[in-house]
Short mmCIF file of C-alpha atoms in Angstrom, two decimals:
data_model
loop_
_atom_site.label_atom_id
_atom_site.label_comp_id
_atom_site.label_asym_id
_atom_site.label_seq_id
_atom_site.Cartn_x
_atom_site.Cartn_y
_atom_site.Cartn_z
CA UNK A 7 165.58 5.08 -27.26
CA UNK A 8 169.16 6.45 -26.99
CA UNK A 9 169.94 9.80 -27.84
CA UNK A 10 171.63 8.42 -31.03
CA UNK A 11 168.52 6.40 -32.46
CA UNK A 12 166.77 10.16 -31.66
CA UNK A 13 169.31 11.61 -34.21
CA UNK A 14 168.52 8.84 -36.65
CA UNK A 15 165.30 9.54 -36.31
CA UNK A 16 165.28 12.90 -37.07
CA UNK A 17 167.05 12.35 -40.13
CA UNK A 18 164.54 9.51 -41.13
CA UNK A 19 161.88 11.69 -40.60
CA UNK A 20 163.06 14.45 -42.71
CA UNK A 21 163.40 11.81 -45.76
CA UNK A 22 160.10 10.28 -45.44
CA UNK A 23 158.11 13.58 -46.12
CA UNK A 24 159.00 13.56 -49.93
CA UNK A 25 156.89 16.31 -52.66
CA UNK A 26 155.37 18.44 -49.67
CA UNK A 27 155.66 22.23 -49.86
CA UNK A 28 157.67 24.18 -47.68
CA UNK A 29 155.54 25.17 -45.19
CA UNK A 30 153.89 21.42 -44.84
CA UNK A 31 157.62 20.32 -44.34
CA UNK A 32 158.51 22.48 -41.51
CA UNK A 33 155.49 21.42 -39.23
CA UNK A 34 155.87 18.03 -39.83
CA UNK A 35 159.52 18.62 -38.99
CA UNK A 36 158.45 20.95 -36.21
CA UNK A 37 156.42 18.14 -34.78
CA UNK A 38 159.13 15.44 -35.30
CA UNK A 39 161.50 17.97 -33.29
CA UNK A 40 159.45 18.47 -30.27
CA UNK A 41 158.41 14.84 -29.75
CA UNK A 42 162.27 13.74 -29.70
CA UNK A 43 162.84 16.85 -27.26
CA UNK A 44 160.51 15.12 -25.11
CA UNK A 45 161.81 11.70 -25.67
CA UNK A 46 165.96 13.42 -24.57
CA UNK A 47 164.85 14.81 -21.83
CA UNK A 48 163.33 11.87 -20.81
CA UNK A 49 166.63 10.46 -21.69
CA UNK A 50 168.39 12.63 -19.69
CA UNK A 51 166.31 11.54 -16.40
CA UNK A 52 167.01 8.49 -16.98
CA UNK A 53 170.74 8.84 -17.29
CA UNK A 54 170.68 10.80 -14.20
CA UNK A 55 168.56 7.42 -12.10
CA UNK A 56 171.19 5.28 -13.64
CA UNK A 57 174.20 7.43 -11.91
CA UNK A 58 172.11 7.84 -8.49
CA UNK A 59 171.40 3.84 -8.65
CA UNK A 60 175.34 3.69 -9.64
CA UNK A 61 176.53 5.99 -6.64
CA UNK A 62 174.34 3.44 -4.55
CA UNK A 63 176.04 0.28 -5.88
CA UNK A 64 179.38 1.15 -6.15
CA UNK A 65 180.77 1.88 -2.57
CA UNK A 66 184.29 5.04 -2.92
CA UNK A 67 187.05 3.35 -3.23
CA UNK A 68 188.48 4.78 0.63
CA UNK A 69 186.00 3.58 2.39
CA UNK A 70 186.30 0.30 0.44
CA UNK A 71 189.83 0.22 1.45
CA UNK A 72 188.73 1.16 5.09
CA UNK A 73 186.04 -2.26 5.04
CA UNK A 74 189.26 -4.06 3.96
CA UNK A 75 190.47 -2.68 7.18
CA UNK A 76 188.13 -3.39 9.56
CA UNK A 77 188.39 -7.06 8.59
CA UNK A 78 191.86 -6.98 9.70
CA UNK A 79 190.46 -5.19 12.83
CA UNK A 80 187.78 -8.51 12.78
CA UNK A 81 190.70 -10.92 13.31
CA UNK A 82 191.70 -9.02 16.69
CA UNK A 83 188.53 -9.12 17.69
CA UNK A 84 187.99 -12.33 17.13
CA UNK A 85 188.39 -14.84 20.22
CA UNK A 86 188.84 -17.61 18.54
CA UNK A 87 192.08 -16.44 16.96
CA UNK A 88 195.19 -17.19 19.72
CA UNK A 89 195.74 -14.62 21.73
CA UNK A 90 199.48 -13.67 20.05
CA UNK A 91 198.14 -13.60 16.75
CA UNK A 92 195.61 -11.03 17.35
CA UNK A 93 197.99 -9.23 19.08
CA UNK A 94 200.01 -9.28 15.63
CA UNK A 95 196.23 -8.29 13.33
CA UNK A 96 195.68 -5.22 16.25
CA UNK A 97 199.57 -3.89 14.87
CA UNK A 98 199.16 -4.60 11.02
CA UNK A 99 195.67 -2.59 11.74
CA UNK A 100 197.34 0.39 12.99
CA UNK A 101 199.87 0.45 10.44
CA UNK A 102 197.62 -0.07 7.66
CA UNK A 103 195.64 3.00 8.85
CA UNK A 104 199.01 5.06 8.71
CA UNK A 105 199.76 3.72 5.38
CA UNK A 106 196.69 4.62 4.56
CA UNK A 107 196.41 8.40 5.69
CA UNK A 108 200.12 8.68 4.30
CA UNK A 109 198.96 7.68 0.57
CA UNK A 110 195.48 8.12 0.14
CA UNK A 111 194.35 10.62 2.47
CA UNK A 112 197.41 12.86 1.08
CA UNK A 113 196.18 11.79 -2.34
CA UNK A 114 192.81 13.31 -1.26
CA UNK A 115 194.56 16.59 -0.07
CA UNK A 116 196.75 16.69 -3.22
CA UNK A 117 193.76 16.79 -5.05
CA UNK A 118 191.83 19.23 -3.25
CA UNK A 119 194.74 21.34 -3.65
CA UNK A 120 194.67 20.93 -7.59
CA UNK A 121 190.64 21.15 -8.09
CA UNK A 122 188.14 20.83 -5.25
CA UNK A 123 185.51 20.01 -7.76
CA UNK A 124 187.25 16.98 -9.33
CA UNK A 125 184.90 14.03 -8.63
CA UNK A 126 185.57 10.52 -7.97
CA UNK A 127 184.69 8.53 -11.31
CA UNK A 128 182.38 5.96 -9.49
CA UNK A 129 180.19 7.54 -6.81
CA UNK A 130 180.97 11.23 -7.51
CA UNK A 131 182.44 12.64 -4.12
CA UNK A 132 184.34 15.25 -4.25
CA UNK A 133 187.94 15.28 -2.33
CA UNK A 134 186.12 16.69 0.53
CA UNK A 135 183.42 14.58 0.81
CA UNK A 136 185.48 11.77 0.96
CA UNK A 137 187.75 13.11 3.80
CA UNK A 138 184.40 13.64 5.44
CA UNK A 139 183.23 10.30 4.52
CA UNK A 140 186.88 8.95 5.99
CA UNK A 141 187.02 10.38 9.36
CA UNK A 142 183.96 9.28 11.49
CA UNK A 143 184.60 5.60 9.94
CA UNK A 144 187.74 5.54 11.27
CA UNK A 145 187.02 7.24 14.16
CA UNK A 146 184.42 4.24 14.95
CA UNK A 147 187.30 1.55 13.73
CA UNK A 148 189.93 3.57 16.87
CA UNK A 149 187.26 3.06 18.97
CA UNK A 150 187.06 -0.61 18.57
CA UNK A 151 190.69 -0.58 18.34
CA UNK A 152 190.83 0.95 21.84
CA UNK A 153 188.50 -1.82 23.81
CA UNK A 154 189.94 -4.84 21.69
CA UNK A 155 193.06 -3.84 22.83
CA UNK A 156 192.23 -3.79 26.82
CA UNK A 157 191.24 -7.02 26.26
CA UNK A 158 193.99 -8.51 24.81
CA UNK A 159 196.06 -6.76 27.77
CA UNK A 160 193.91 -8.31 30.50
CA UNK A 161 194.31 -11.56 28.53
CA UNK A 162 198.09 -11.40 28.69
CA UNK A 163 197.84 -11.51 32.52
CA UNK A 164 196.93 -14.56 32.55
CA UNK A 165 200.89 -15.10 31.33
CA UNK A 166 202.38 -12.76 33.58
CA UNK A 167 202.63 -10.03 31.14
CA UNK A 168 201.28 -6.28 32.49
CA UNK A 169 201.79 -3.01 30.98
CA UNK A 170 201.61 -1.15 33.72
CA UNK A 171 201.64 3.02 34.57
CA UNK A 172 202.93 5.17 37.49
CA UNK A 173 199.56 4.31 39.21
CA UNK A 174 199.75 0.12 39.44
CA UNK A 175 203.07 -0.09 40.60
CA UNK A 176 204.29 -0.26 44.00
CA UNK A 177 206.40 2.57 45.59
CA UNK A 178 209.75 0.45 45.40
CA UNK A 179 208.96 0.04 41.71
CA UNK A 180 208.55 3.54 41.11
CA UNK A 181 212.09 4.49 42.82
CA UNK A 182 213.73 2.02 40.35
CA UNK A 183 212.02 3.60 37.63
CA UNK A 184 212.93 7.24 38.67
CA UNK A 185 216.84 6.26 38.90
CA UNK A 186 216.35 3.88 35.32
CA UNK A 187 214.78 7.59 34.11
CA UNK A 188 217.88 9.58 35.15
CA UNK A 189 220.77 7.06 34.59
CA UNK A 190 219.22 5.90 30.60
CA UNK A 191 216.64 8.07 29.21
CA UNK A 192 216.92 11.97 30.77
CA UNK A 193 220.62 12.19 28.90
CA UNK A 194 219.46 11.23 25.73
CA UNK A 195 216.42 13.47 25.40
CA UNK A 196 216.41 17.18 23.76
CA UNK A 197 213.48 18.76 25.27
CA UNK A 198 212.21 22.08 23.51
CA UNK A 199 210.12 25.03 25.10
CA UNK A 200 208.21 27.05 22.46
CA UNK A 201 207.45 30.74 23.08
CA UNK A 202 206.48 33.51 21.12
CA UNK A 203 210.56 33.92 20.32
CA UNK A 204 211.48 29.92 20.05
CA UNK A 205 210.48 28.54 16.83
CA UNK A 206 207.79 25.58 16.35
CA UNK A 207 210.18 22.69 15.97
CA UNK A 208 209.65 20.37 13.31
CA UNK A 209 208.00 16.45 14.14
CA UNK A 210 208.98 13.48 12.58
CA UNK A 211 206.42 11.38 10.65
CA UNK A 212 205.17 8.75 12.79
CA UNK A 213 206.88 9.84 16.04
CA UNK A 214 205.96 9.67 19.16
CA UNK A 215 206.19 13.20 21.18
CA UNK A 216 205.78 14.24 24.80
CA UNK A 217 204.00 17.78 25.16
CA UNK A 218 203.16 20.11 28.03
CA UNK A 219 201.44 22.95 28.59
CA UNK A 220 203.92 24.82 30.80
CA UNK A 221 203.01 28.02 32.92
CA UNK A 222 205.67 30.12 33.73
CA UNK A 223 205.87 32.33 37.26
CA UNK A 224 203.81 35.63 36.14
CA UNK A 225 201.53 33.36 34.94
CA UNK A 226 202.47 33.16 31.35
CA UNK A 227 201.97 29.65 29.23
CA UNK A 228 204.64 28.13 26.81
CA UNK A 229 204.36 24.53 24.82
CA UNK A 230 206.90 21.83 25.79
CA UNK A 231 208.06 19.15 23.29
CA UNK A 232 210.12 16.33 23.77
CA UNK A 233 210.54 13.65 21.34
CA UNK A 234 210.13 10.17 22.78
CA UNK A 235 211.87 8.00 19.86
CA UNK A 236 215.38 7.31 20.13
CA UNK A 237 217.07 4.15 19.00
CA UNK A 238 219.67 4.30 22.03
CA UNK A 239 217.44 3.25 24.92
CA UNK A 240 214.36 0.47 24.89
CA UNK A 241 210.71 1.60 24.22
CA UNK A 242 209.63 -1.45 26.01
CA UNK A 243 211.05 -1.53 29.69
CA UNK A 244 211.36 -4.23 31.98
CA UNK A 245 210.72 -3.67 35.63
CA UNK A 246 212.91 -6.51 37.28
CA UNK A 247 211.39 -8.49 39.71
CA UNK A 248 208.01 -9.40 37.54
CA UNK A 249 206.78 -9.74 34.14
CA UNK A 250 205.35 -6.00 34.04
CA UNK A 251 206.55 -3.29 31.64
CA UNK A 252 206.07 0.28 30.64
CA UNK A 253 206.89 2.40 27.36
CA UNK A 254 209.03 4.49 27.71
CA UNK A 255 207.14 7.53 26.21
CA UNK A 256 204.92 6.95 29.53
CA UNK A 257 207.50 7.47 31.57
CA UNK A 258 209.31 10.57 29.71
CA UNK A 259 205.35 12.16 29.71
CA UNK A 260 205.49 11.16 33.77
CA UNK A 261 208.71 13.14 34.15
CA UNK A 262 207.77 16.10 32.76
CA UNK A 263 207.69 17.79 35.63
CA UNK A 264 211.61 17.16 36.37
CA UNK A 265 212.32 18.11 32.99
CA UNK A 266 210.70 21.18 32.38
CA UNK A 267 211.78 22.08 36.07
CA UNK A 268 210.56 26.45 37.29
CA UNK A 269 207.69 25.76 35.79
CA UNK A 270 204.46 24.42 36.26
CA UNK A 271 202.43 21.72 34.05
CA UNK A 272 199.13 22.29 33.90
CA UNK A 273 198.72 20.00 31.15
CA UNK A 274 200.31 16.89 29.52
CA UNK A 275 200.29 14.34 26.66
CA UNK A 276 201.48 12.11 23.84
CA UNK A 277 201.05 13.18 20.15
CA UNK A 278 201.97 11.47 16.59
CA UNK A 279 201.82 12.80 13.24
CA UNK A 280 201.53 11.11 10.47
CA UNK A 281 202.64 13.07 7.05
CA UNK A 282 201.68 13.06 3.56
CA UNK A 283 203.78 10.59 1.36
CA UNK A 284 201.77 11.08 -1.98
CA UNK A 285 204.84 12.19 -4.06
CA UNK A 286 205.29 11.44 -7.37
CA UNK A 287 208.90 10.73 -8.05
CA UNK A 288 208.95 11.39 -11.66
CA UNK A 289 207.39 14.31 -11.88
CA UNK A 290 210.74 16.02 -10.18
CA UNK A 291 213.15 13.85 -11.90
CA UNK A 292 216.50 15.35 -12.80
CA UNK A 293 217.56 13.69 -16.17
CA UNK A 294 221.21 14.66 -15.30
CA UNK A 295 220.91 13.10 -11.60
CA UNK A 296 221.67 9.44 -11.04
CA UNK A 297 218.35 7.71 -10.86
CA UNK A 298 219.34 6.11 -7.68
CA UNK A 299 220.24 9.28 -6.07
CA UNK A 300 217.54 10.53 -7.18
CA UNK A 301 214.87 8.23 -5.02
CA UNK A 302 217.36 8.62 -2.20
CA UNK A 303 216.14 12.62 -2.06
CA UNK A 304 212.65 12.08 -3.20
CA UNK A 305 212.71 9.43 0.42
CA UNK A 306 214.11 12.76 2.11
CA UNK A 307 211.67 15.07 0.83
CA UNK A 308 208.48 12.79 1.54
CA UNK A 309 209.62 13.01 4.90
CA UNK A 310 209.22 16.57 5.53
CA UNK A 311 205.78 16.69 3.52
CA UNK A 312 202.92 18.07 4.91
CA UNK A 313 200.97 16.74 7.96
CA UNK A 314 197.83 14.64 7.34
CA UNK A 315 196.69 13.50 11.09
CA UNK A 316 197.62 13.84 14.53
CA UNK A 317 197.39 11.51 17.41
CA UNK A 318 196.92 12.24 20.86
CA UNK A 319 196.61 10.62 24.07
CA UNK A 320 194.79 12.61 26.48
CA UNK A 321 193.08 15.68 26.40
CA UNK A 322 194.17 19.17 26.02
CA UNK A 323 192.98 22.43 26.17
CA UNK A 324 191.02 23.49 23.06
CA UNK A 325 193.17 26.68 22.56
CA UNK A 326 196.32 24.86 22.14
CA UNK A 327 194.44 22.27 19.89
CA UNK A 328 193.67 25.15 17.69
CA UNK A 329 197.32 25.86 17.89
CA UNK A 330 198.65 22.43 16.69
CA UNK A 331 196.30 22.66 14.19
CA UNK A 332 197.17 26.61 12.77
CA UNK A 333 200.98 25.16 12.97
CA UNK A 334 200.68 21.95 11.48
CA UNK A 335 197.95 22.63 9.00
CA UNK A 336 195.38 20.88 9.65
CA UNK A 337 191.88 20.81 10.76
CA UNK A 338 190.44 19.97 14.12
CA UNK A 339 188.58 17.13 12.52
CA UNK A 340 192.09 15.71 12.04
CA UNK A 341 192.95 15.22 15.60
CA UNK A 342 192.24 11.96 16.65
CA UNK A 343 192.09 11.07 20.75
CA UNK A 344 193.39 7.66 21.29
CA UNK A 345 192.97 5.36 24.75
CA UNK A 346 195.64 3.00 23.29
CA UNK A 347 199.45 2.98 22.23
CA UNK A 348 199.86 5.10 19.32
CA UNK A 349 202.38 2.57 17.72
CA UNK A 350 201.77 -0.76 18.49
CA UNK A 351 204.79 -2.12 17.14
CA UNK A 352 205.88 -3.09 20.55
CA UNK A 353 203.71 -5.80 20.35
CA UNK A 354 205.80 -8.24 18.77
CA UNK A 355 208.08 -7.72 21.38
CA UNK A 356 205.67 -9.36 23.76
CA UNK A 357 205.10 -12.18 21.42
CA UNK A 358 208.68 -13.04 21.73
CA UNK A 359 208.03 -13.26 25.35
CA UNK A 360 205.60 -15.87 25.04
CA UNK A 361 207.09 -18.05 22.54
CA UNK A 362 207.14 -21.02 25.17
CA UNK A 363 203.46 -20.86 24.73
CA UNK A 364 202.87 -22.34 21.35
CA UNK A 365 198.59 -22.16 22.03
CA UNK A 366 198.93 -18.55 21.89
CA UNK A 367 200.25 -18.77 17.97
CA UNK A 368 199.17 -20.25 14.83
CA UNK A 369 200.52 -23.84 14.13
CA UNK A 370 203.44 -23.46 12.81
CA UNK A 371 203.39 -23.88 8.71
CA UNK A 372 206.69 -25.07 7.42
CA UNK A 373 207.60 -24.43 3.47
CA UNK A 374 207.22 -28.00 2.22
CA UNK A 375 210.04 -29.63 -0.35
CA UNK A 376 209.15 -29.69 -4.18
CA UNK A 377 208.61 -32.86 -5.02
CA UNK A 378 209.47 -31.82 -9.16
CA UNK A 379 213.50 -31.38 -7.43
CA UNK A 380 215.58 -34.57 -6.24
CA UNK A 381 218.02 -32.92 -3.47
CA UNK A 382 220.68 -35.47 -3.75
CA UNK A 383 221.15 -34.04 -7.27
CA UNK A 384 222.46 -30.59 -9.09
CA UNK A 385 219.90 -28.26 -10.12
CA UNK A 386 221.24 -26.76 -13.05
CA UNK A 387 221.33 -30.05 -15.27
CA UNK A 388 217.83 -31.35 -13.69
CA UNK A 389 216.49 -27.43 -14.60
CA UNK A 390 217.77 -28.01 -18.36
CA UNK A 391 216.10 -31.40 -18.46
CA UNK A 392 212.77 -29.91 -17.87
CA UNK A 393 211.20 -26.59 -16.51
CA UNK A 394 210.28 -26.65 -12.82
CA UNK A 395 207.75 -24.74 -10.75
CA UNK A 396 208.21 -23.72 -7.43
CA UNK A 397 205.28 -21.86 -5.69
CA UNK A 398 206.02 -19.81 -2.67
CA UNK A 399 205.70 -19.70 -0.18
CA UNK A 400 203.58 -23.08 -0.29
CA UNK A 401 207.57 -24.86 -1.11
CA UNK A 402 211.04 -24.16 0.15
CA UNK A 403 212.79 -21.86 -1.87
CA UNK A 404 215.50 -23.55 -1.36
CA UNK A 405 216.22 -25.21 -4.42
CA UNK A 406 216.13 -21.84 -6.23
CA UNK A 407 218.81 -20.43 -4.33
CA UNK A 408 221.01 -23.89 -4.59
CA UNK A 409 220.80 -22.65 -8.29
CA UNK A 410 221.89 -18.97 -7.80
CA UNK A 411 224.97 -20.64 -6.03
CA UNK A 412 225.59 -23.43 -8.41
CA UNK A 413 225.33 -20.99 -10.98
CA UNK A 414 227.99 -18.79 -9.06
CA UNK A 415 230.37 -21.40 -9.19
CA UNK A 416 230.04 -22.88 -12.59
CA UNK A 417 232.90 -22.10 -15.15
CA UNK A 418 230.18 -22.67 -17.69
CA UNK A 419 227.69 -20.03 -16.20
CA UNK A 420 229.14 -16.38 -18.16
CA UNK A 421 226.04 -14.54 -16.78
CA UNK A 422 223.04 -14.00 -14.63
CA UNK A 423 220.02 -11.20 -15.24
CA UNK A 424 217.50 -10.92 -12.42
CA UNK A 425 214.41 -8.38 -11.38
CA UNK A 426 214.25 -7.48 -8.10
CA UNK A 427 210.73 -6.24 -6.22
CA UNK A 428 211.21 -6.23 -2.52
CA UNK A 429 214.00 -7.46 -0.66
CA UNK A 430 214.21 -8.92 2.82
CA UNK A 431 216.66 -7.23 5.08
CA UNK A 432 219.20 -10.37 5.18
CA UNK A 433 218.60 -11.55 1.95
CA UNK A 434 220.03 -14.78 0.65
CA UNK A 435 219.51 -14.10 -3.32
CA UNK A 436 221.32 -10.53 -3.11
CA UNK A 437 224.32 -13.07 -1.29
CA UNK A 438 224.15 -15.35 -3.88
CA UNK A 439 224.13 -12.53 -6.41
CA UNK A 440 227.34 -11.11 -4.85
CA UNK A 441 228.93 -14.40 -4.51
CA UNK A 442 228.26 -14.61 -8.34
CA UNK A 443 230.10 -11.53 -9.03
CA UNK A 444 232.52 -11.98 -7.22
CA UNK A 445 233.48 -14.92 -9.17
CA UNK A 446 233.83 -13.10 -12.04
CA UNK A 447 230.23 -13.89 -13.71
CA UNK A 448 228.76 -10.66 -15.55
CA UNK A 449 225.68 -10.12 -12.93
CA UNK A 450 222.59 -7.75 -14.23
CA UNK A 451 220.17 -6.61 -11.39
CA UNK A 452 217.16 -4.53 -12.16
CA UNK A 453 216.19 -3.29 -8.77
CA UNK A 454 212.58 -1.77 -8.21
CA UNK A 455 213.83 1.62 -6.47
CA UNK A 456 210.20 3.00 -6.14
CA UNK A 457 208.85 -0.64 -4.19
CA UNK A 458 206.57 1.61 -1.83
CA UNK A 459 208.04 2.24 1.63
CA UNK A 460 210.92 -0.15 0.89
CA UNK A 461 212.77 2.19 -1.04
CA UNK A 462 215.14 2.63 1.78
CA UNK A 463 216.13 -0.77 1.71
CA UNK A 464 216.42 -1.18 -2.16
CA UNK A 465 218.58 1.58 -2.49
CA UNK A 466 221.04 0.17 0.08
CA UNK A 467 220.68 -2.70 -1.40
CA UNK A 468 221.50 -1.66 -4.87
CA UNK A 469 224.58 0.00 -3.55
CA UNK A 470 225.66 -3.44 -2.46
CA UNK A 471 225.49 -4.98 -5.40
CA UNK A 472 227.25 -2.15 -7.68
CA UNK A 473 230.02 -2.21 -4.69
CA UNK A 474 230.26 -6.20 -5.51
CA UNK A 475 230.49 -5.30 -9.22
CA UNK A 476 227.28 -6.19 -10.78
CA UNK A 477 225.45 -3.89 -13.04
#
């Protein structure tokens, strides 16, 4: 009986006693009362089975996302998958998991911040619980991450690829890679020593930094920091003579020593942090900015939010763990010891390598030509004669871009209105949209500025456009 039959109930009750004194009235009532206190508490237990069998069926929606995950993670694994193509699932893995502690564990931590208490709608966990829930599954995931990954590498011997470090290469080798150190990368680096006087520098999300415990003379210890990202020189460098390379962050952590020279390193590794980018861009809209400009300096700020995770390769001291972690904010339980590359983008770099290998990639799936379009023909008139359908990226989209140019150049066409999600970064409808303009046609472009991590490229994009005169 639901608590609302109860009610009804009561009131039923109370009619049905009709020409019965007072007193008779009240312990019949009195009666009526208790037994539907029984039958809501009752109630109540069984409200309180139905959310416990609820929080047992229903799985949180992180650690849904992180199954989602590990499937991608399932496709590396996999052996039957060519070898290239896991090499690509092992990257979109790793990124995922940085999207992931970017948006949803900052999400968590935004909440936290806001009300510690505030429970998930579906299994009840608190902010909290769900970081705690989050962290030794994807500690487990890393770990498979980390062997998966040593196999693919011994696989790609088999092609004459090798990663290689300062310990499987010959001595020759290593003198070409001192002089390649001093000549291309040591010029371009700004190395930092932090003391109790030198500030904590700020890290970049996502990059990759060198840093050394250094001990000074009298037996004093400073932090070294060196960023390892730079745009000028190649992360992925080939040692001539063979089909071996090394990153270069290896090689700027191997050189410590020269750089930080008077003093000595009694400790060394790679670190990456990965910040929050939970920001709600119209919460901290100016109504007097341009909206444009606007995402431009909300892209800034989620930058310099605050850290969510850090990386690292090899061990340090627990003392200057604690340090990071007092610094960056976080907790210990946020550091996260990796045996593999902490950006595997580099990946697809070796893929290009072995494109004269076509077993090592998925057959090659070509967009196929809509049969509902005759090529020898216009579009526009065939388009009036009857609506088409094009479904990507199954067919070409060719013929829809042979319209946005037809439609450029017809003296009949006065104007063209288009939505626009996510853009490629050479893309052939913003041409054809500019072409358009160009030719005097009245061009309207709504362009998605808050497209998730492509923001960037929309707003560049945008500018294009409004440069070539469309709206």
């Amino acid at each position: 009986m639901s608590l609302t039959q109860i009610v009804f109930a009561v009131n039923i009750g109370k009619m049905a006693i009709p020409d019965v004194n007072l007193q008779e009235l009240n312990i019949k009532s009195s009666m009526i009362l208790h037994s539907i206190s029984t039958i809501e508490i009752t109630s109540y237990k069984d409200l309180e089975e139905k959310m416990k069998t609820q929080q047992k069926i229903f799985m949180n929606r992180e650690l849904s996302w992180l199954k989602f995950n590990e499937r991608v993670l399932e496709e590396a694994e996999n052996k039957e998958v060519p070898l290239c193509e896991r090499l690509t699932f092992a990257s979109i893995y790793q990124s995922n998991l940085d999207e992931f502690f970017m948006v949803r564990v900052g999400s968590l931590i935004d909440q936290m911040l806001l009300d510690k208490n505030m429970k998930e709608n579906k299994t009840k966990m608190t902010p909290q619980e769900q970081i705690d829930a989050i962290i030794p599954q994807v500690q487990k995931l890393n770990r498979r991450k980390d062997i998966v990954y040593e196999e693919m590498m011994d696989s790609l011997k088999e092609y004459n690829i090798h990663l290689v470090n300062f310990q499987k290469i010959s001595k020759k080798e290593s003198e070409y890679l001192r002089a390649y150190f001093q000549a291309e990368i040591a010029p371009l680096i700004s190395p930092t020593i932090i003391g109790k006087r030198q500030p904590f520098p700020f890290l970049k999300n996502k990059e990759i930094y060198a840093v050394a415990v250094l001990e000074t003379k009298n037996g004093k210890e400073k932090l070294g920091i060196i960023p390892c990202g730079n745009e000028t020189f190649d992360r992925l460098i080939n040692i001539p003579g063979k089909d071996a390379y090394m990153l270069s962050e290896e090689m700027i952590l191997h050189y410590v020593p020269r750089i930080f020279k008077g003093y000595h390193v009694k400790a060394k590794t790679l670190i990456r942090i990965t910040r929050n980018a939970d920001i709600d861009a119209d919460s901290i809209y100016d109504e007097d900015l341009n909206y444009r400009d606007h995402m431009a300096e909300v892209v800034k700020l989620r930058k310099k939010l605050c850290p969510v995770r850090m990386e690292m390769t090899r061990e340090l001291d627990e003392t200057i763990v604690e340090r990071f972690c007092e610094v960056l904010g976080l907790k210990e339980s946020q550091v996260f010891r990796m045996d593999s590359p902490m950006d595997l983008s580099f990946l697809f770099r070796i893929q290009d390598e072995l494109r004269s290998h076509p077993e090592l990639f998925y057959e090659r799936r070509v967009p196929q030509n809509s049969p509902a379009f005759d090529r020898t023909q216009p579009i526009l008139p065939q388009i009036l004669q009857k609506d088409k359908l094009l479904s990507y990226p199954y067919e070409s989209i060719k013929p829809f871009l042979t319209m946005l140019h037809e439609a450029a150049m017809d003296p009949k066409v006065v104007s063209i209105k288009m939505t626009l999600y996510r853009l490629a970064k050479d893309s052939k409808v913003v041409e054809a949209l500019v072409e358009a303009a160009e030719n005097g046609k009245q061009v309207d472009v709504l362009v998605e500025l808050k497209a998730r991590f492509d923001e960037e490229n929309n707003i560049e994009w945008s500018r294009r456009l409004e440069d070539a005169g469309c709206h």
